PDB file of C-alpha atoms in Angstrom:
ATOM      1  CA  UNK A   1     -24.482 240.682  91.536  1.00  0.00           C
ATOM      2  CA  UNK A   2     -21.273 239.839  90.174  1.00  0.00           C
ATOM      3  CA  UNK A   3     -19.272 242.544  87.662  1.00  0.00           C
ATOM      4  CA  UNK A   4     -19.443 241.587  83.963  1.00  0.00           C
ATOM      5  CA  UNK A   5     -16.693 239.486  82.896  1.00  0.00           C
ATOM      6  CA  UNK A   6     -14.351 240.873  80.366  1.00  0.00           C
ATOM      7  CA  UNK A   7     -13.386 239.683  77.372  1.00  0.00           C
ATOM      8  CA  UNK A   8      -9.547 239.027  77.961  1.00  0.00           C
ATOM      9  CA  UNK A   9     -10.909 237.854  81.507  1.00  0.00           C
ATOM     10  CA  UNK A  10     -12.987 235.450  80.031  1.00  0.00           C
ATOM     11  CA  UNK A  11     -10.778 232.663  78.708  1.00  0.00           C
ATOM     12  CA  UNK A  12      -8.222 233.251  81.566  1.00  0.00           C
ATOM     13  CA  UNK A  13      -6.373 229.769  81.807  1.00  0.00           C
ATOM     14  CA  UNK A  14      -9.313 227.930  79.872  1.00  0.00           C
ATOM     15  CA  UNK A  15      -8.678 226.927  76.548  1.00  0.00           C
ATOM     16  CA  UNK A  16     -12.465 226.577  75.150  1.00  0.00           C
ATOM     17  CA  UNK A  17     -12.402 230.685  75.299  1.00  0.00           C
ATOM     18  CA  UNK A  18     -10.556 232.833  72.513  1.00  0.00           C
ATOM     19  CA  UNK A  19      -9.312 236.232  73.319  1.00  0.00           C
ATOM     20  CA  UNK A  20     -12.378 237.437  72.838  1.00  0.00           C
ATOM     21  CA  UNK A  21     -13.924 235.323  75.667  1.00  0.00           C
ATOM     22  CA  UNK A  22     -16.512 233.335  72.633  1.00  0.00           C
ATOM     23  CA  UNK A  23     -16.364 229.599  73.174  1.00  0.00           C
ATOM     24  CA  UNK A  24     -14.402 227.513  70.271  1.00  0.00           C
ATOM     25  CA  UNK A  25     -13.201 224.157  69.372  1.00  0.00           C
ATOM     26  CA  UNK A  26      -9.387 224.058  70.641  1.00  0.00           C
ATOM     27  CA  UNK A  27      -6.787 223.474  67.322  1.00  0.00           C
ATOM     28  CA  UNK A  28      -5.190 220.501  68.401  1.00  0.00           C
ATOM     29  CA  UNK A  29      -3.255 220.205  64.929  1.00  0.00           C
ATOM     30  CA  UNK A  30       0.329 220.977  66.632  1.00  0.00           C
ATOM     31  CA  UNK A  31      -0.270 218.065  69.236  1.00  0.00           C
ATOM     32  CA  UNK A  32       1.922 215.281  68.763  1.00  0.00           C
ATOM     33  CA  UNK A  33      -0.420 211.558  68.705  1.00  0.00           C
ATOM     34  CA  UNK A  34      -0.038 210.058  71.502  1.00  0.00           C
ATOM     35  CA  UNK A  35      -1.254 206.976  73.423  1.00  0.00           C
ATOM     36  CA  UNK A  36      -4.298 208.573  75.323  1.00  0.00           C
ATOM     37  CA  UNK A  37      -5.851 206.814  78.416  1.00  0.00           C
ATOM     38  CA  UNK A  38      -7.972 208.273  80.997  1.00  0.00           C
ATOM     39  CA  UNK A  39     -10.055 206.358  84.201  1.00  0.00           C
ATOM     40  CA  UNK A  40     -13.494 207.481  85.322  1.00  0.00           C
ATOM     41  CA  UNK A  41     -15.986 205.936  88.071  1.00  0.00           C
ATOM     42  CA  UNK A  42     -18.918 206.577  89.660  1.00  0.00           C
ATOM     43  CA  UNK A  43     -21.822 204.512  91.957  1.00  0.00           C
ATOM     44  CA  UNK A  44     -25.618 204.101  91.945  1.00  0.00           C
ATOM     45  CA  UNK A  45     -27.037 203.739  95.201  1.00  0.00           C
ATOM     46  CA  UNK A  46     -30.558 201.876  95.454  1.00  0.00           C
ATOM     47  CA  UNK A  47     -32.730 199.851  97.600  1.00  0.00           C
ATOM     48  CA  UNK A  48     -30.966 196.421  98.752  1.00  0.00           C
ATOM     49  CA  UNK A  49     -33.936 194.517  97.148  1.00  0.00           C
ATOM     50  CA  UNK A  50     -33.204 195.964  93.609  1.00  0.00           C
ATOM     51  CA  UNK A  51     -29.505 195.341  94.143  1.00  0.00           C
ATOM     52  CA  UNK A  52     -30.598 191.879  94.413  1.00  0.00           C
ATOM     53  CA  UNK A  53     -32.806 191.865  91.005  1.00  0.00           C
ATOM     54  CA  UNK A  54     -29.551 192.907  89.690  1.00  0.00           C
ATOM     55  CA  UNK A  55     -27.421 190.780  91.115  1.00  0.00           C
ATOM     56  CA  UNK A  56     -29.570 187.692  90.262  1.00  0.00           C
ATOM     57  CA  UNK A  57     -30.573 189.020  86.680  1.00  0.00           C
ATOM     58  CA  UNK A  58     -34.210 188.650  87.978  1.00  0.00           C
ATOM     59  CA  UNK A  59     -34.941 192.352  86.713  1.00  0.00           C
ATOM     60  CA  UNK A  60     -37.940 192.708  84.296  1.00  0.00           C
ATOM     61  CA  UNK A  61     -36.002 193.968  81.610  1.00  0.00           C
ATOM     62  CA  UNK A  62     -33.506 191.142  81.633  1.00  0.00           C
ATOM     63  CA  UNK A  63     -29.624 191.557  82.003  1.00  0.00           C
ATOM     64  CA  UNK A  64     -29.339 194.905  83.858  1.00  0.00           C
ATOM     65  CA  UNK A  65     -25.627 195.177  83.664  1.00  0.00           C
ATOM     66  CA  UNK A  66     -24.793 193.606  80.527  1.00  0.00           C
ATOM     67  CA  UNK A  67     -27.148 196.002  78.912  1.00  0.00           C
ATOM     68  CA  UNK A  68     -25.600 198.934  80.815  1.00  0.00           C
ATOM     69  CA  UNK A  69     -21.946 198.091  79.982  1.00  0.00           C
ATOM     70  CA  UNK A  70     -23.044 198.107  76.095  1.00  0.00           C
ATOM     71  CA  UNK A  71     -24.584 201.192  76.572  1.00  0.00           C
ATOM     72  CA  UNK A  72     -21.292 202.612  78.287  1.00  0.00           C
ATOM     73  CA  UNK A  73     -19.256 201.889  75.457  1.00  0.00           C
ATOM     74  CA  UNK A  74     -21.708 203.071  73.158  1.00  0.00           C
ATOM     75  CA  UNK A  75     -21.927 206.770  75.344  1.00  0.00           C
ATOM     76  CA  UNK A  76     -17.986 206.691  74.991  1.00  0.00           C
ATOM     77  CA  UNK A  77     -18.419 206.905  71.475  1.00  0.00           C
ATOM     78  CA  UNK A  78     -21.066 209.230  71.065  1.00  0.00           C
ATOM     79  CA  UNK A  79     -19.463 211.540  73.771  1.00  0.00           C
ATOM     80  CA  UNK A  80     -18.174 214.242  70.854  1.00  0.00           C
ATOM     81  CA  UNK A  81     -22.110 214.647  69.685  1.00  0.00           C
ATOM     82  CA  UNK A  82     -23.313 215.319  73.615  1.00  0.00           C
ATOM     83  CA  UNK A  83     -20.575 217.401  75.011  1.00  0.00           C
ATOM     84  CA  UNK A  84     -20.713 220.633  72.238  1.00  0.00           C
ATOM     85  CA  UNK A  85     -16.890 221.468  72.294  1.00  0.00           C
ATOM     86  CA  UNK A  86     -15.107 218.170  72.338  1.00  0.00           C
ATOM     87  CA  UNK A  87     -13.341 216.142  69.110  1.00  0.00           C
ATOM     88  CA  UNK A  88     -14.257 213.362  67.739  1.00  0.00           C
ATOM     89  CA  UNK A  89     -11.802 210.472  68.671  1.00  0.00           C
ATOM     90  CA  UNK A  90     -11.156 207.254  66.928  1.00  0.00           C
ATOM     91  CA  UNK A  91     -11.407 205.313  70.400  1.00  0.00           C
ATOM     92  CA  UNK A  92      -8.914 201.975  70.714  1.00  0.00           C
ATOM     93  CA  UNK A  93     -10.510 200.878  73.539  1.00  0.00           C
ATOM     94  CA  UNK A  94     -13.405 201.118  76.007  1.00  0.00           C
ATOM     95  CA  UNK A  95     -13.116 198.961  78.948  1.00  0.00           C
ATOM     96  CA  UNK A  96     -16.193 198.465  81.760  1.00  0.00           C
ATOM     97  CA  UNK A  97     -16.582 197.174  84.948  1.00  0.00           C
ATOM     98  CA  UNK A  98     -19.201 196.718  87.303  1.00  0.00           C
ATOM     99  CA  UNK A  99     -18.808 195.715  91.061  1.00  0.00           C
ATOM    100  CA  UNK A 100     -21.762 195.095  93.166  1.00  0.00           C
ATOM    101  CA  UNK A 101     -21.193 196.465  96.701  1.00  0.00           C
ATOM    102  CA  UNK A 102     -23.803 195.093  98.851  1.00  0.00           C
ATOM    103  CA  UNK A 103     -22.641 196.929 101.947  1.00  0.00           C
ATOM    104  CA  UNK A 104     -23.305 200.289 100.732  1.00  0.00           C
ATOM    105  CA  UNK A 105     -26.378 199.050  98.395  1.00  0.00           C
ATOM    106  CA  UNK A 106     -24.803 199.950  94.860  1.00  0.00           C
ATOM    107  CA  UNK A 107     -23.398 199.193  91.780  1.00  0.00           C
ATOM    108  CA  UNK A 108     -19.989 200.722  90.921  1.00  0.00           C
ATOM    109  CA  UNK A 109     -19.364 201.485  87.517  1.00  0.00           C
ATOM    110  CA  UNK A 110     -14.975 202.244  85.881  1.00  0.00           C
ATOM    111  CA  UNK A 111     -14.829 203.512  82.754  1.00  0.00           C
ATOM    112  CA  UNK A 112     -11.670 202.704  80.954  1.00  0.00           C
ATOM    113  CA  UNK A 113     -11.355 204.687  77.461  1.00  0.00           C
ATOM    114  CA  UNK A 114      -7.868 204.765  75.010  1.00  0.00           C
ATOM    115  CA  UNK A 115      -6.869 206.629  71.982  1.00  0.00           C
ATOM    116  CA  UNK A 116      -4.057 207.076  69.839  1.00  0.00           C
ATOM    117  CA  UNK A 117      -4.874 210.754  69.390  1.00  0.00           C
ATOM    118  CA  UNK A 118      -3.993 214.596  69.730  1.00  0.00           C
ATOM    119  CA  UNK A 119      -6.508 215.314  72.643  1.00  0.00           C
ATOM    120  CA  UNK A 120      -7.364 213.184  75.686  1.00  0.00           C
ATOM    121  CA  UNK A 121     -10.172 210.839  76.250  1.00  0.00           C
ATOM    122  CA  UNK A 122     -11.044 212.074  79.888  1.00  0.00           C
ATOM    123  CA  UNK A 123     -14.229 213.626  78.517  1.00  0.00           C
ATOM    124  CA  UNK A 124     -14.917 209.861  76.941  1.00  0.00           C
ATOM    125  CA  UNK A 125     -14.343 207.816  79.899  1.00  0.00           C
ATOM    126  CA  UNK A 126     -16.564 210.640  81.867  1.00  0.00           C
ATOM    127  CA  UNK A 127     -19.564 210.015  79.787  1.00  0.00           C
ATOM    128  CA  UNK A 128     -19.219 206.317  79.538  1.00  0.00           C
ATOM    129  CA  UNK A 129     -19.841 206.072  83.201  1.00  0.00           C
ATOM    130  CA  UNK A 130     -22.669 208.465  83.476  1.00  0.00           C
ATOM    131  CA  UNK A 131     -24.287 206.793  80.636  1.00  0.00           C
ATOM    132  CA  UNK A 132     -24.115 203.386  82.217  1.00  0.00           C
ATOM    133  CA  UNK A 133     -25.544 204.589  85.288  1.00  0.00           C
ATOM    134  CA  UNK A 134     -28.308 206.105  83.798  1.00  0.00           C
ATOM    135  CA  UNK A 135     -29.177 202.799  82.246  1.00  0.00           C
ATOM    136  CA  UNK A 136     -28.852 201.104  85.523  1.00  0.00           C
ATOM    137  CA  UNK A 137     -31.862 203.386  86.651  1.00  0.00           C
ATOM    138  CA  UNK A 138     -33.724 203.472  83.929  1.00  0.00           C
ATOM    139  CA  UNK A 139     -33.889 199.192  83.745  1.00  0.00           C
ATOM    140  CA  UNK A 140     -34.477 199.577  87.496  1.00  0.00           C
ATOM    141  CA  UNK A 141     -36.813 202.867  87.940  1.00  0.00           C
ATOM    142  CA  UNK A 142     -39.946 200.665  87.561  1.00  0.00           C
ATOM    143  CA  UNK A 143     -39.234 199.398  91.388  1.00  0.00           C
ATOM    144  CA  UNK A 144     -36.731 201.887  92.751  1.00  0.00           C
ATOM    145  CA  UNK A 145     -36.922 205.926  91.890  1.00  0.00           C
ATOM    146  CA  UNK A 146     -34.617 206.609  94.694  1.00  0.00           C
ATOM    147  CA  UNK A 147     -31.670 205.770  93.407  1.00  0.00           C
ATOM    148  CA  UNK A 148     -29.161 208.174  93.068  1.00  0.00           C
ATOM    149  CA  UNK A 149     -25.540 208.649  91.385  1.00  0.00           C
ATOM    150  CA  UNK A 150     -22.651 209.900  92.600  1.00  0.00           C
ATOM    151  CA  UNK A 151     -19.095 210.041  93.299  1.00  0.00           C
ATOM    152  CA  UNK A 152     -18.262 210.626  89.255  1.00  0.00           C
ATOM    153  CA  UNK A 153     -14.776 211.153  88.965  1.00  0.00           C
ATOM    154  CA  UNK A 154     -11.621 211.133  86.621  1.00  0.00           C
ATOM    155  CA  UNK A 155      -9.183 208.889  88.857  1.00  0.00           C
ATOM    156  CA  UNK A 156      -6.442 208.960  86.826  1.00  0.00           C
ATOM    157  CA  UNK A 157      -4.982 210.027  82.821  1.00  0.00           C
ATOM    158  CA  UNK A 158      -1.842 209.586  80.996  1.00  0.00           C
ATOM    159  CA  UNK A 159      -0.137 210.296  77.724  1.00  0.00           C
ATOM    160  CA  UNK A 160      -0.184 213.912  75.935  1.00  0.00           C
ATOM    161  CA  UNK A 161       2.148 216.991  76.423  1.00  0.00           C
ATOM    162  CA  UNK A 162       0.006 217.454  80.209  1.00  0.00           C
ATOM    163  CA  UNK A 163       1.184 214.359  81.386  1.00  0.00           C
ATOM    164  CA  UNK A 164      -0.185 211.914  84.040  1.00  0.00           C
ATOM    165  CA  UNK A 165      -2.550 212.669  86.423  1.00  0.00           C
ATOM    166  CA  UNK A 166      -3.877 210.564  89.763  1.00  0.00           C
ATOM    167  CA  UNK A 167      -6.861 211.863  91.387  1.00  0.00           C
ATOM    168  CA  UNK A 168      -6.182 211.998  95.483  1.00  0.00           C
ATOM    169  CA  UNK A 169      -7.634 209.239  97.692  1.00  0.00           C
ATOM    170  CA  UNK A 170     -11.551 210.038  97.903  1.00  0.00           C
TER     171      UNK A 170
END
């Protein structure tokens, strides 16, 4: 069993603890605004014959992807109601793409999200892929349960007093 964590150990180097070690909404009112991008992806694997109701909009419940980009966007926005601590941001931009890789059986999903802001939009672009996936399986789970999501990454984010950031090679 691991020793108790103290308060003034709590919050060590995170900045959703206060001194105290209770979880809070950061004050981002010093922040200077900022153009705010950040770029997320992640796959769905499946079986190569649903890949191909996807690819050939065949599925049941009609444009698999088209429905799963709007719903990406629409988890980008909704991202400060899921995730407890984060801001509300006035988003500029949501950008989605899709690629089909047949090789590997899956659908890849990027996530571009921008603000002109005080805090980043990493958590934005995050959600917006994770929500798109889910709505690839849930238009597909009537003839593939398998599938599975992975690989859900921040790849890269720029602007704000941190700087840029590129995620290493996978």
């Amino acid at each position: 069993m691991n020793p108790p964590i103290s308060p003034s150990d709590a919050g060590a180097g995170l900045t959703h603890f206060d001194a105290r070690g209770e979880a809070h909404m950061v004050d981002v009112s010093s922040k200077d605004e900022t153009h705010r991008i950040a770029l997320a992806q992640g796959f769905i694997e499946m079986e190569p014959a649903t890949l191909r109701l996807i690819e050939t909009g065949s599925a049941k419940k009609g444009d698999v992807l088209g429905i799963a980009r709007i719903a990406a966007i629409q988890g980008a926005k909704r991202t400060a109601d899921l995730v407890p601590l984060c801001h509300p941001l006035p988003l500029t931009r949501v950008a989605v793409e899709f690629r089909i890789d047949a090789a590997k059986s899956r659908v890849e999903c990027r996530v571009q999200a921008e603000t002109l802001g005080r805090t980043g939009v990493e958590m934005e672009a995050l959600t917006a892929v994770q929500v798109g996936l889910l709505t690839i399986y849930d238009m597909c789970k009537a003839v593939d349960r398998g599938m599975t999501m992975g690989g859900i990454r921040l790849l890269e984010k720029h602007g704000g007093k941190s700087g840029s950031y590129l995620a290493p090679p996978a």
